[in-house]
Short mmCIF file of N, CA and C in Angstrom, two decimals:
data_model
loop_
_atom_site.label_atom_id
_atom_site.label_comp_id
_atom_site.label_asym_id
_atom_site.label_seq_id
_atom_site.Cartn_x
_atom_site.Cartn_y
_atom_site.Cartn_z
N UNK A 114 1.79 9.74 -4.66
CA UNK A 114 0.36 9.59 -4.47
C UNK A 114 -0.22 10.99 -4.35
N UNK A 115 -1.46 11.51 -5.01
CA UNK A 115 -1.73 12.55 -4.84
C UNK A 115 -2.89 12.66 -3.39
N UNK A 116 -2.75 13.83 -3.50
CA UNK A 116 -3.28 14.28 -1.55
C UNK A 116 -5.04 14.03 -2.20
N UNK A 117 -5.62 13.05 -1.63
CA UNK A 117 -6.85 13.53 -1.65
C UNK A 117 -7.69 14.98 -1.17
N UNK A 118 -8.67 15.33 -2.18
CA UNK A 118 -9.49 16.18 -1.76
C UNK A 118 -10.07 16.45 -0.04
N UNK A 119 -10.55 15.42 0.86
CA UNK A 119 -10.29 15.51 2.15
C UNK A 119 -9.40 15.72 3.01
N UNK A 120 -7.84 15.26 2.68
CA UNK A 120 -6.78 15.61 3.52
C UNK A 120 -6.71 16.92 2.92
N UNK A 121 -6.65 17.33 1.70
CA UNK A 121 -6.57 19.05 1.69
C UNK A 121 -7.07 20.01 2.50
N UNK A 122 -8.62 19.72 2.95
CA UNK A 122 -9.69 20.08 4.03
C UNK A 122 -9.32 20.38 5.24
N UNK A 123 -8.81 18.66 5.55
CA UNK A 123 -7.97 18.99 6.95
C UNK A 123 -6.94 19.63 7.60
N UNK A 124 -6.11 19.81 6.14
CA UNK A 124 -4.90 20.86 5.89
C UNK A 124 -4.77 22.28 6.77
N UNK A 125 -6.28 22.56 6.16
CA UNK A 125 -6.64 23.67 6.35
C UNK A 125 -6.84 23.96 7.57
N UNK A 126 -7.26 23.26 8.40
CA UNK A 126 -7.22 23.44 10.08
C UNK A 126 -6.37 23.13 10.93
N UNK A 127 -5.95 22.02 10.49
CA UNK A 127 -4.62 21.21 11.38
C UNK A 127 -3.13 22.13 10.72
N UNK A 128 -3.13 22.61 9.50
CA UNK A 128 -2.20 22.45 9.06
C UNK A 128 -1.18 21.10 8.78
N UNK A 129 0.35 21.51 9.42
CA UNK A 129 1.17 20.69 9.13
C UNK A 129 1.07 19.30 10.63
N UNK A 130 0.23 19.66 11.41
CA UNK A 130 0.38 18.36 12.37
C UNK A 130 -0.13 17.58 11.88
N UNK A 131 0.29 16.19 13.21
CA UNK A 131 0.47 14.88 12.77
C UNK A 131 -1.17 14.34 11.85
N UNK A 132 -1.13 13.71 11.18
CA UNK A 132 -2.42 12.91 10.82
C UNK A 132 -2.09 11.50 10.45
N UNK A 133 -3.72 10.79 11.50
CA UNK A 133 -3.22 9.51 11.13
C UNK A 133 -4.24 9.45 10.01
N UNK A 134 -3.45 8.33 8.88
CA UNK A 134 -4.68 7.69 7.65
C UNK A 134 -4.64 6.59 7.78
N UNK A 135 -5.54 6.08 6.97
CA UNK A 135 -6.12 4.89 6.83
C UNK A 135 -5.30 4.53 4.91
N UNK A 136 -4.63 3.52 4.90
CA UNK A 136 -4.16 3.67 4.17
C UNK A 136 -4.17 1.95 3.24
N UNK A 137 -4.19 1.74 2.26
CA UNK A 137 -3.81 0.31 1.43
C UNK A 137 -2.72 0.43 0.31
N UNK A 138 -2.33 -0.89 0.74
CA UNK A 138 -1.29 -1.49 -0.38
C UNK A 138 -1.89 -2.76 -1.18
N UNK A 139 -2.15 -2.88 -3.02
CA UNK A 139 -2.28 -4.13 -3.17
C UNK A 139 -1.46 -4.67 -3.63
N UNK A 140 -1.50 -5.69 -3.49
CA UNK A 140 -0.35 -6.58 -4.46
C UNK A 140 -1.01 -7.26 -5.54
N UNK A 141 -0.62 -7.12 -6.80
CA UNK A 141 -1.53 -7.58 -7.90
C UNK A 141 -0.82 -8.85 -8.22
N UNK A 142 -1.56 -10.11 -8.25
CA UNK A 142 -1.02 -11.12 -9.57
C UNK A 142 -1.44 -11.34 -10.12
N UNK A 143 -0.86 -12.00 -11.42
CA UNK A 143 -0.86 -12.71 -12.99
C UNK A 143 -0.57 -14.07 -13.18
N UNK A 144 -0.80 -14.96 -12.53
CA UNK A 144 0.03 -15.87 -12.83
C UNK A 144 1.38 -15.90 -11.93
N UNK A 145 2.68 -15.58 -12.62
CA UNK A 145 3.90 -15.74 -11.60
C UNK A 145 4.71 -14.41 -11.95
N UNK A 146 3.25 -13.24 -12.64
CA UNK A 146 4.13 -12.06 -12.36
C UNK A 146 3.10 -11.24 -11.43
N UNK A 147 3.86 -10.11 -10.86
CA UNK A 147 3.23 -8.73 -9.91
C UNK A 147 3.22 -7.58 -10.79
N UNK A 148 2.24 -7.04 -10.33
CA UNK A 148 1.67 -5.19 -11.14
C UNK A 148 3.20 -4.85 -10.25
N UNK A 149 3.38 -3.99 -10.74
CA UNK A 149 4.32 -2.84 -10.16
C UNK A 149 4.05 -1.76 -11.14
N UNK A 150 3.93 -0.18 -10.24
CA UNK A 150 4.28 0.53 -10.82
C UNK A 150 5.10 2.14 -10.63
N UNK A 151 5.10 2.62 -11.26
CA UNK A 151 6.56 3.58 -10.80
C UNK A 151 6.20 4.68 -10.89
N UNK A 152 6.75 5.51 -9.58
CA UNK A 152 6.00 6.74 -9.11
C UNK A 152 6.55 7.76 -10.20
N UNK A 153 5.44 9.06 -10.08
CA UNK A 153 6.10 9.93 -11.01
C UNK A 153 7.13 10.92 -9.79
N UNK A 154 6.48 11.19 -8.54
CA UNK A 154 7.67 12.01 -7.67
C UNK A 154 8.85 11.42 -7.50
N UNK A 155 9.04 9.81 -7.64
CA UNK A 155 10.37 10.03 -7.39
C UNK A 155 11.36 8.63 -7.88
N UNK A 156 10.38 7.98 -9.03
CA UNK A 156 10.68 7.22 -10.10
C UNK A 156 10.88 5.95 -9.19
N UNK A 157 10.21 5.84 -8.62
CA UNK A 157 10.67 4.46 -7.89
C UNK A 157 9.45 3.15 -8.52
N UNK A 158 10.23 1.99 -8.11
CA UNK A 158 8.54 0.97 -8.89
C UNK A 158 8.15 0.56 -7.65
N UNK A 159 7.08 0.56 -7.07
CA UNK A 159 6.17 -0.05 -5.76
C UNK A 159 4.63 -0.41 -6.48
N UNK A 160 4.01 -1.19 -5.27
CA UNK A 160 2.90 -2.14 -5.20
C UNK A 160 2.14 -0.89 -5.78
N UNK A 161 0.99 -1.14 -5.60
CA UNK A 161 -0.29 0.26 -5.82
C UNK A 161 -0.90 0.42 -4.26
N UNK A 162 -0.48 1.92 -4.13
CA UNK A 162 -0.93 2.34 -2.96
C UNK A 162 -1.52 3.61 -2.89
N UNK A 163 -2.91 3.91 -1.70
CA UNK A 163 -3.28 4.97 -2.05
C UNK A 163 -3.50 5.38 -0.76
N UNK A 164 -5.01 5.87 -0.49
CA UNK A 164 -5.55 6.08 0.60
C UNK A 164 -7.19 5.95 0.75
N UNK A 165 -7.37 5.63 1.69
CA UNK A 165 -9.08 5.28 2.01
C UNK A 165 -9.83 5.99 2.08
N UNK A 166 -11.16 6.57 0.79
CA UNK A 166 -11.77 7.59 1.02
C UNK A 166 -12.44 7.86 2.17
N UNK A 167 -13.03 8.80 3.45
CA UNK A 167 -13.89 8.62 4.01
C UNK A 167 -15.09 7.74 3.85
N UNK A 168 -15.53 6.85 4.77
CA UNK A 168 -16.58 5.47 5.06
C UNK A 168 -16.09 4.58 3.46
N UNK A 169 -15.15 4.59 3.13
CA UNK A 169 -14.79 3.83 1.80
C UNK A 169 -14.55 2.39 2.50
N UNK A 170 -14.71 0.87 2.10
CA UNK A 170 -14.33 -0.36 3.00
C UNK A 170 -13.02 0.23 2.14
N UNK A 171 -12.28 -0.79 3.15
CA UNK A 171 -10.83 -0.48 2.62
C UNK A 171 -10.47 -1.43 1.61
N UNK A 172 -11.02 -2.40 1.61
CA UNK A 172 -11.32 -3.45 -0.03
C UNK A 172 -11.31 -3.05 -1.19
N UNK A 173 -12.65 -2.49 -1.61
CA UNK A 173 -12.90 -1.44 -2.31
C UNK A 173 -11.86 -0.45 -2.66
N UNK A 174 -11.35 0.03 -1.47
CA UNK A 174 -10.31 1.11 -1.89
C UNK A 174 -8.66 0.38 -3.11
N UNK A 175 -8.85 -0.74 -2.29
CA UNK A 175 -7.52 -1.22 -3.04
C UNK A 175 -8.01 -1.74 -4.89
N UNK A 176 -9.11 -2.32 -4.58
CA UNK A 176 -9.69 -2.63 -6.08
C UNK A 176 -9.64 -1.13 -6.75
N UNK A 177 -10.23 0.40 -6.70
CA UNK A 177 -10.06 1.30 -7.12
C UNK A 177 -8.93 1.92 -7.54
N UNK A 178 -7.83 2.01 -6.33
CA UNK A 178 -6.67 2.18 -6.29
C UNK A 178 -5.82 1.83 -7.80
N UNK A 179 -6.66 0.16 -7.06
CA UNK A 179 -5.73 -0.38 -8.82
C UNK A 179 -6.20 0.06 -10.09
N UNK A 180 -7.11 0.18 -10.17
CA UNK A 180 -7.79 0.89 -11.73
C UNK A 180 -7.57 2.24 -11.81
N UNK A 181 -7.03 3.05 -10.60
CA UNK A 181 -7.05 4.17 -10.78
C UNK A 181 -5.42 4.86 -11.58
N UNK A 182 -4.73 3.70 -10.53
CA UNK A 182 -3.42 3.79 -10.96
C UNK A 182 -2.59 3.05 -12.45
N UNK A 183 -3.34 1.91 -12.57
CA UNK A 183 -2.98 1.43 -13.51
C UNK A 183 -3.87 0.95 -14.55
N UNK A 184 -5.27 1.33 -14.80
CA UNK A 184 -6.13 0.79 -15.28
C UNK A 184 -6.67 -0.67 -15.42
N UNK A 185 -6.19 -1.33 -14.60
CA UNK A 185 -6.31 -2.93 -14.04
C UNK A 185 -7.77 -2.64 -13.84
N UNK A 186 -8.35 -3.91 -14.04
CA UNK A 186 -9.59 -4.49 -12.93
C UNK A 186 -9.10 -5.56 -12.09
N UNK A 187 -9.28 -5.38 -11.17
CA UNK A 187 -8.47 -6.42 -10.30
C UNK A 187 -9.63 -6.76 -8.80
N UNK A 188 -9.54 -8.31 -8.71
CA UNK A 188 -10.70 -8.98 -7.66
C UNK A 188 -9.55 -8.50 -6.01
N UNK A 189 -9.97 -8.09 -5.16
CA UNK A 189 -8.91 -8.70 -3.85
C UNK A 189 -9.16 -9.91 -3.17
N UNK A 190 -8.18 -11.12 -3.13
CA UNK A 190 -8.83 -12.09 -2.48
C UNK A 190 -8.71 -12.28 -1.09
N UNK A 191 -7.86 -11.37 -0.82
CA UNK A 191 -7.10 -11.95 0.45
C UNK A 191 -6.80 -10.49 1.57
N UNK A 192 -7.31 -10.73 2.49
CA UNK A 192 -6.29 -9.62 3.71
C UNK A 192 -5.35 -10.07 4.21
N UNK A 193 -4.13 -9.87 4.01
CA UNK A 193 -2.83 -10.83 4.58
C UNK A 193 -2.56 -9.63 5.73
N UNK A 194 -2.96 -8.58 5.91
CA UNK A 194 -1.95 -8.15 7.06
C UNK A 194 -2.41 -6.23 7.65
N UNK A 195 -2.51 -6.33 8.68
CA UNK A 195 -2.71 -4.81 8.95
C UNK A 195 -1.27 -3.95 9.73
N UNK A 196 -0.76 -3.21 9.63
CA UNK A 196 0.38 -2.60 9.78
C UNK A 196 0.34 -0.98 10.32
N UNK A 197 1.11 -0.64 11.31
CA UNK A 197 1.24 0.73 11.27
C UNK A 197 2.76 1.23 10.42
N UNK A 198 2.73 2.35 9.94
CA UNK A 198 4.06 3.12 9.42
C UNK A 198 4.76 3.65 10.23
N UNK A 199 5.96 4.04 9.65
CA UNK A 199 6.68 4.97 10.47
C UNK A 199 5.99 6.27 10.24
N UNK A 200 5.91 7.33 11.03
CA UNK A 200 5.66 8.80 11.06
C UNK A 200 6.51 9.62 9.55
N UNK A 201 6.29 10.08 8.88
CA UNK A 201 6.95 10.61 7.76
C UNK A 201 6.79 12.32 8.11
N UNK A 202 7.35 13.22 7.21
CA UNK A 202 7.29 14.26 6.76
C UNK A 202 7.28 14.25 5.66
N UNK A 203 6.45 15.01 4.80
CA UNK A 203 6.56 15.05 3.60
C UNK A 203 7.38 16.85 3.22
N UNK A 204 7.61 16.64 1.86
CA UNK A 204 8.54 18.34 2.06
C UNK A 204 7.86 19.00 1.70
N UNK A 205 6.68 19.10 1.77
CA UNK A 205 5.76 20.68 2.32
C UNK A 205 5.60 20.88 3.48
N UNK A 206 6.25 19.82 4.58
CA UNK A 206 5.95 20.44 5.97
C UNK A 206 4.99 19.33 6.92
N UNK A 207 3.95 18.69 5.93
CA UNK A 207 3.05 18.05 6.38
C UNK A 207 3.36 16.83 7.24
N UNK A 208 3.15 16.42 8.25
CA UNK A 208 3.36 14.83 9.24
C UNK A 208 2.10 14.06 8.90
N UNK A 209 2.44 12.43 8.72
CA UNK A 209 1.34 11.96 8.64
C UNK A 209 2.08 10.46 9.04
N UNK A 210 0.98 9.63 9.49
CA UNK A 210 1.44 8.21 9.93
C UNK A 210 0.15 7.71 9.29
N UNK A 211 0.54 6.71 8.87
CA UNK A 211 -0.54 5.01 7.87
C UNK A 211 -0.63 4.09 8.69
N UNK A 212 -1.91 3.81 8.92
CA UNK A 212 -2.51 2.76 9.20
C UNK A 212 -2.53 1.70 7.91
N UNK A 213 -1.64 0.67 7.97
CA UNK A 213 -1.82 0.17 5.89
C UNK A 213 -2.50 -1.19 6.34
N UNK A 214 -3.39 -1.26 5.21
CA UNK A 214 -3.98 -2.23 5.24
C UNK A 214 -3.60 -3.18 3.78
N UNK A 215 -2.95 -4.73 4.10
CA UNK A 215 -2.24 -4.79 3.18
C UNK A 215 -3.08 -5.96 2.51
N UNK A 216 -3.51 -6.11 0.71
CA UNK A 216 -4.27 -6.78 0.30
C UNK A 216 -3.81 -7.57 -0.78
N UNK A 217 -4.22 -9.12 -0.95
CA UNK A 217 -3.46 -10.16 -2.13
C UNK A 217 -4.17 -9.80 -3.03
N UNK A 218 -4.39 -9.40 -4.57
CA UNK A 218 -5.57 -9.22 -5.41
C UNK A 218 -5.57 -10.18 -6.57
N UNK A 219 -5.90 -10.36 -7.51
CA UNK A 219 -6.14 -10.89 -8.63
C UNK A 219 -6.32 -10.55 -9.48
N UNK A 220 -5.58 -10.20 -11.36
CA UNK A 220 -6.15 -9.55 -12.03
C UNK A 220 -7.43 -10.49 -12.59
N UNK A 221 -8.20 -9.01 -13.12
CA UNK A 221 -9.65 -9.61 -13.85
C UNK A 221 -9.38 -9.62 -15.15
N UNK A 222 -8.51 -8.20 -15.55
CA UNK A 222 -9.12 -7.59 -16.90
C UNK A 222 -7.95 -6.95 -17.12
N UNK A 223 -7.82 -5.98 -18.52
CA UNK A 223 -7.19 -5.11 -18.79
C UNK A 223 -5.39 -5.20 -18.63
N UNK A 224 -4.84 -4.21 -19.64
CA UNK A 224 -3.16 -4.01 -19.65
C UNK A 224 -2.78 -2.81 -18.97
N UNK A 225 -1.18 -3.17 -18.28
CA UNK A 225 -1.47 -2.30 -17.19
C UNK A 225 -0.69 -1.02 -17.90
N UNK A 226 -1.01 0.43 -17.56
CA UNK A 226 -0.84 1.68 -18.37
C UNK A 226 -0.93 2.98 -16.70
N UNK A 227 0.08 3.65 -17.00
CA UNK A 227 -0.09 5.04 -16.23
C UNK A 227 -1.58 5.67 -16.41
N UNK A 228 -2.52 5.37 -15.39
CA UNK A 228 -3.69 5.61 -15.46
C UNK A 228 -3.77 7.28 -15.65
N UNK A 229 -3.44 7.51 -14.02
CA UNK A 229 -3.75 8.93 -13.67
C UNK A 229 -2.90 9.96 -13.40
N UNK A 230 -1.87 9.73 -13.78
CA UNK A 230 -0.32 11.24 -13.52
C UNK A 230 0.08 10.87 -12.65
N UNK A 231 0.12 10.17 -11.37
CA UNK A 231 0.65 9.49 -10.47
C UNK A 231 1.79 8.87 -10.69
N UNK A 232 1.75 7.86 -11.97
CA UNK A 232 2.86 7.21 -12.15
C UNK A 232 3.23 7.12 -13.77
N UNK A 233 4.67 7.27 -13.75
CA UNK A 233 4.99 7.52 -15.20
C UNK A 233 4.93 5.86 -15.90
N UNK A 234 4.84 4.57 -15.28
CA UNK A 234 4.51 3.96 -16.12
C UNK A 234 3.93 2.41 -15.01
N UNK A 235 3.55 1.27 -15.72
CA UNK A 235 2.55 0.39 -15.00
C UNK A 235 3.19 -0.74 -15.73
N UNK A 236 3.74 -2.12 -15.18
CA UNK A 236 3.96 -3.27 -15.74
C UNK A 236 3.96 -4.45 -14.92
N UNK A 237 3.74 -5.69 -15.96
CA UNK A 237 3.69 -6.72 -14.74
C UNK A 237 5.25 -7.35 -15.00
N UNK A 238 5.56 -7.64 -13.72
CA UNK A 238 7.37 -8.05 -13.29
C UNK A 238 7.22 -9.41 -13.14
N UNK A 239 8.10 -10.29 -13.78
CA UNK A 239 7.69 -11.85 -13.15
C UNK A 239 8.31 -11.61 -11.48
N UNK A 240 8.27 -12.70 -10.93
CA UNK A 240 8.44 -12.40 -9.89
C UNK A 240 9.67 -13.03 -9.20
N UNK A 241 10.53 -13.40 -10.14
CA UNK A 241 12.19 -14.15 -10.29
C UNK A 241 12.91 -12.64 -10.38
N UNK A 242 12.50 -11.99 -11.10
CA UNK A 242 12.84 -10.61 -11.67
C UNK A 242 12.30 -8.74 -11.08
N UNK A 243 11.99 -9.39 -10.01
CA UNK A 243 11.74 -8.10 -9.63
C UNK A 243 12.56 -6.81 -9.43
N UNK A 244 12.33 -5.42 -9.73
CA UNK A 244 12.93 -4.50 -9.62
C UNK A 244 13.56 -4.30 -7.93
N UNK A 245 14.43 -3.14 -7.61
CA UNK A 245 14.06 -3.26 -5.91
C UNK A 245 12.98 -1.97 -5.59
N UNK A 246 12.60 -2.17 -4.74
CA UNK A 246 11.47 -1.53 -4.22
C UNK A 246 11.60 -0.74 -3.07
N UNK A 247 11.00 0.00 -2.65
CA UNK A 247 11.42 0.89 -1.86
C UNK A 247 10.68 0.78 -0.21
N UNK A 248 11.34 1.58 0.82
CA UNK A 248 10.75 1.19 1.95
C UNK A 248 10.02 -0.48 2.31
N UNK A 249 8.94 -0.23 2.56
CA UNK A 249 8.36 -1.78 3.03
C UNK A 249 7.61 -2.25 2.19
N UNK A 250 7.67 -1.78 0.78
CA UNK A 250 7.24 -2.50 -0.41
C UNK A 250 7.87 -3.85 -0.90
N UNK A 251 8.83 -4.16 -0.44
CA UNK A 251 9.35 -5.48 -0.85
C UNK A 251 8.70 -6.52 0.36
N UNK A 252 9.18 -5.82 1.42
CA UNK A 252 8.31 -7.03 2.76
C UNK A 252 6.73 -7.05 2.31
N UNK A 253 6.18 -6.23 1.89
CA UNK A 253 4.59 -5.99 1.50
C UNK A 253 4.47 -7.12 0.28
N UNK A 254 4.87 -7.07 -0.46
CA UNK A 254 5.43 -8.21 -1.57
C UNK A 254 5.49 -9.59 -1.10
N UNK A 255 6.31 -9.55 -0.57
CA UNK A 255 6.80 -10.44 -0.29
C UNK A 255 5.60 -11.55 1.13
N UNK A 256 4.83 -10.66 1.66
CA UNK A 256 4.34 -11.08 2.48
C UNK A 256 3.03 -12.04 2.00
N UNK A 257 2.85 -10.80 0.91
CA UNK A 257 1.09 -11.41 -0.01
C UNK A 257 1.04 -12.40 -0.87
N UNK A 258 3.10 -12.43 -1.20
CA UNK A 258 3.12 -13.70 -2.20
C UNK A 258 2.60 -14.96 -1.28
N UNK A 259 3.47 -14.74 -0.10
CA UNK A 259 3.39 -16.26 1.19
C UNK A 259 2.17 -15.91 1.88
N UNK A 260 0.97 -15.84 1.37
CA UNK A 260 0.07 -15.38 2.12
C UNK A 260 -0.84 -16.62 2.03
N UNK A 261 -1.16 -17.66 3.01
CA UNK A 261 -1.90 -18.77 2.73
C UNK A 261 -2.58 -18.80 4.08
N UNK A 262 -3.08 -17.80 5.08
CA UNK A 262 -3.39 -18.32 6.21
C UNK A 262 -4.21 -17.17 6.62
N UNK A 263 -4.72 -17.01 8.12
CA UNK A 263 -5.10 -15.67 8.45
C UNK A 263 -4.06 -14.77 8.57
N UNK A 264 -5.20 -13.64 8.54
CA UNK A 264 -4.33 -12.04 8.08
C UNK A 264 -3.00 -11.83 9.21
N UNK A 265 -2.04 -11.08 8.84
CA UNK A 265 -0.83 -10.36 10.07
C UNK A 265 -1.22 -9.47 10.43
N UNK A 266 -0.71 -9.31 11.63
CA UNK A 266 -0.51 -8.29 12.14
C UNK A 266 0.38 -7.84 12.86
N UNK A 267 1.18 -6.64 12.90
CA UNK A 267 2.42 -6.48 13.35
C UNK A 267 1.95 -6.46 15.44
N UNK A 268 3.07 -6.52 16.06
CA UNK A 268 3.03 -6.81 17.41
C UNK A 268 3.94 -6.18 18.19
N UNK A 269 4.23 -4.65 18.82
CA UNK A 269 5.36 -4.04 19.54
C UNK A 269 5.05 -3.93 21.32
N UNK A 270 5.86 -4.62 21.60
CA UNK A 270 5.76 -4.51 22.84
C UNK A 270 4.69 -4.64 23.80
N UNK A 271 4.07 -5.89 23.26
CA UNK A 271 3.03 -6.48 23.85
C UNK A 271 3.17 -7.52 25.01
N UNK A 272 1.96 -7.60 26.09
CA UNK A 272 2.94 -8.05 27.58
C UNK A 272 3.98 -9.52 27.46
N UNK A 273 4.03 -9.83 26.29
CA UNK A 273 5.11 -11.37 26.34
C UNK A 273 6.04 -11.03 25.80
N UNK A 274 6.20 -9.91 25.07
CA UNK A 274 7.68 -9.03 24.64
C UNK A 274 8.23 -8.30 25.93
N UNK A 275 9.19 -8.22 25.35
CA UNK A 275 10.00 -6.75 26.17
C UNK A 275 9.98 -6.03 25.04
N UNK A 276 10.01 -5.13 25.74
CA UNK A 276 10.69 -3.45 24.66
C UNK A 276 11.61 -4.08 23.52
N UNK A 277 12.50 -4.64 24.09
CA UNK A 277 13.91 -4.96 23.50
C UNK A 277 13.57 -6.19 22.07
N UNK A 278 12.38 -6.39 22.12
CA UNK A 278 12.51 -7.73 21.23
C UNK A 278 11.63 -7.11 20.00
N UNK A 279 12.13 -7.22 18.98
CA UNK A 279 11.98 -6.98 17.96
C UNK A 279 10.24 -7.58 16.80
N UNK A 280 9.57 -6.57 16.04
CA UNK A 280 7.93 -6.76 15.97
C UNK A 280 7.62 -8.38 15.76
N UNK A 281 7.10 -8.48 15.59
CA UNK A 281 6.58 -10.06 15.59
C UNK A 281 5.40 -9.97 14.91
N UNK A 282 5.23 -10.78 13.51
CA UNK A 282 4.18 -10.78 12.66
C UNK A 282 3.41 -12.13 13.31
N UNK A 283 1.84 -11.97 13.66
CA UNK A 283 0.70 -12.47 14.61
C UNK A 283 0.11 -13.00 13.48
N UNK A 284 -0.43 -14.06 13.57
CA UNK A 284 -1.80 -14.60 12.65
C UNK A 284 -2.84 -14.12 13.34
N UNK A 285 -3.86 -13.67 13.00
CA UNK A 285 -5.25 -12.74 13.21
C UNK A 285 -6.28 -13.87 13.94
#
């Protein structure tokens, strides 16, 4: 994913500490296949994910996202789920943690193609046949396919947990 023009900004003052973003994943369908497409840093195939421009709805962001990345027009119908990430490093040094906001979409229009240098290529996967996916792109998948209800949300150690008990996906 390339660094937006604003996190470059912030770069500049914060440097390499932590930053939180605001972040989306969509999941595209066709029928009974998914968009996937495959990064150019590090050849992997995942959902379309980007980041939320400043005052951008985060809706919007995922409909863009998708045209940006794959030249899709694509409707979002659904919020299935809000999520925090793990803390990353990236290898320039930089820390950052995602707020992801995870969305079911619909295509409208168009064949899917390496939009913007991001990704070396864009296809739809039936969904018997999927590639494997990386990090929490398959649970992300997997969540928007079974998505028929209100949105998730993840749950750590909230007062009816203990520490010890493992996240618990919440209906909204």
């Amino acid at each position: 994913m390339a660094t937006p023009d604003f996190v470059l900004e912030l770069r500049k003052s914060i440097g390499h500490a932590p930053l939180w973003l605001i972040g989306v994943t969509a999941v595209v369908v066709r029928g009974d296949e998914a968009l996937l497409v495959r990064r150019a840093d590090n050849g992997n195939w995942s959902n379309v994910a980007g980041v939320v421009d400043p005052g951008e709805e985060p809706a919007d962001a995922a409909a863009r996202e998708v045209l940006e990345e794959s030249g899709l027009v694509a409707e979002v119908d659904a919020l299935v789920g809000v999520f925090a990430s793990e803390p990353l490093q990236y290898a320039n040094g930089d820390h950052a943690q995602y707020l992801d906001v995870l969305f079911l979409c619909r295509w409208v229009s168009g064949e899917p193609h390496p939009a913007d240098g991001e990704n070396t290529a864009a296809a739809w996967w039936p969904l018997d046949a999927l590639p494997p996916l990386p990090g929490t792109h398959d649970e992300r998948l997997r969540l928007a396919l079974a998505h028929a209800g209100p949105a998730l949300f993840r749950r750590r150690n909230s007062p009816a947990e203990s520490p010890a008990d493992s996240p618990v996906d919440t209906p909204a």
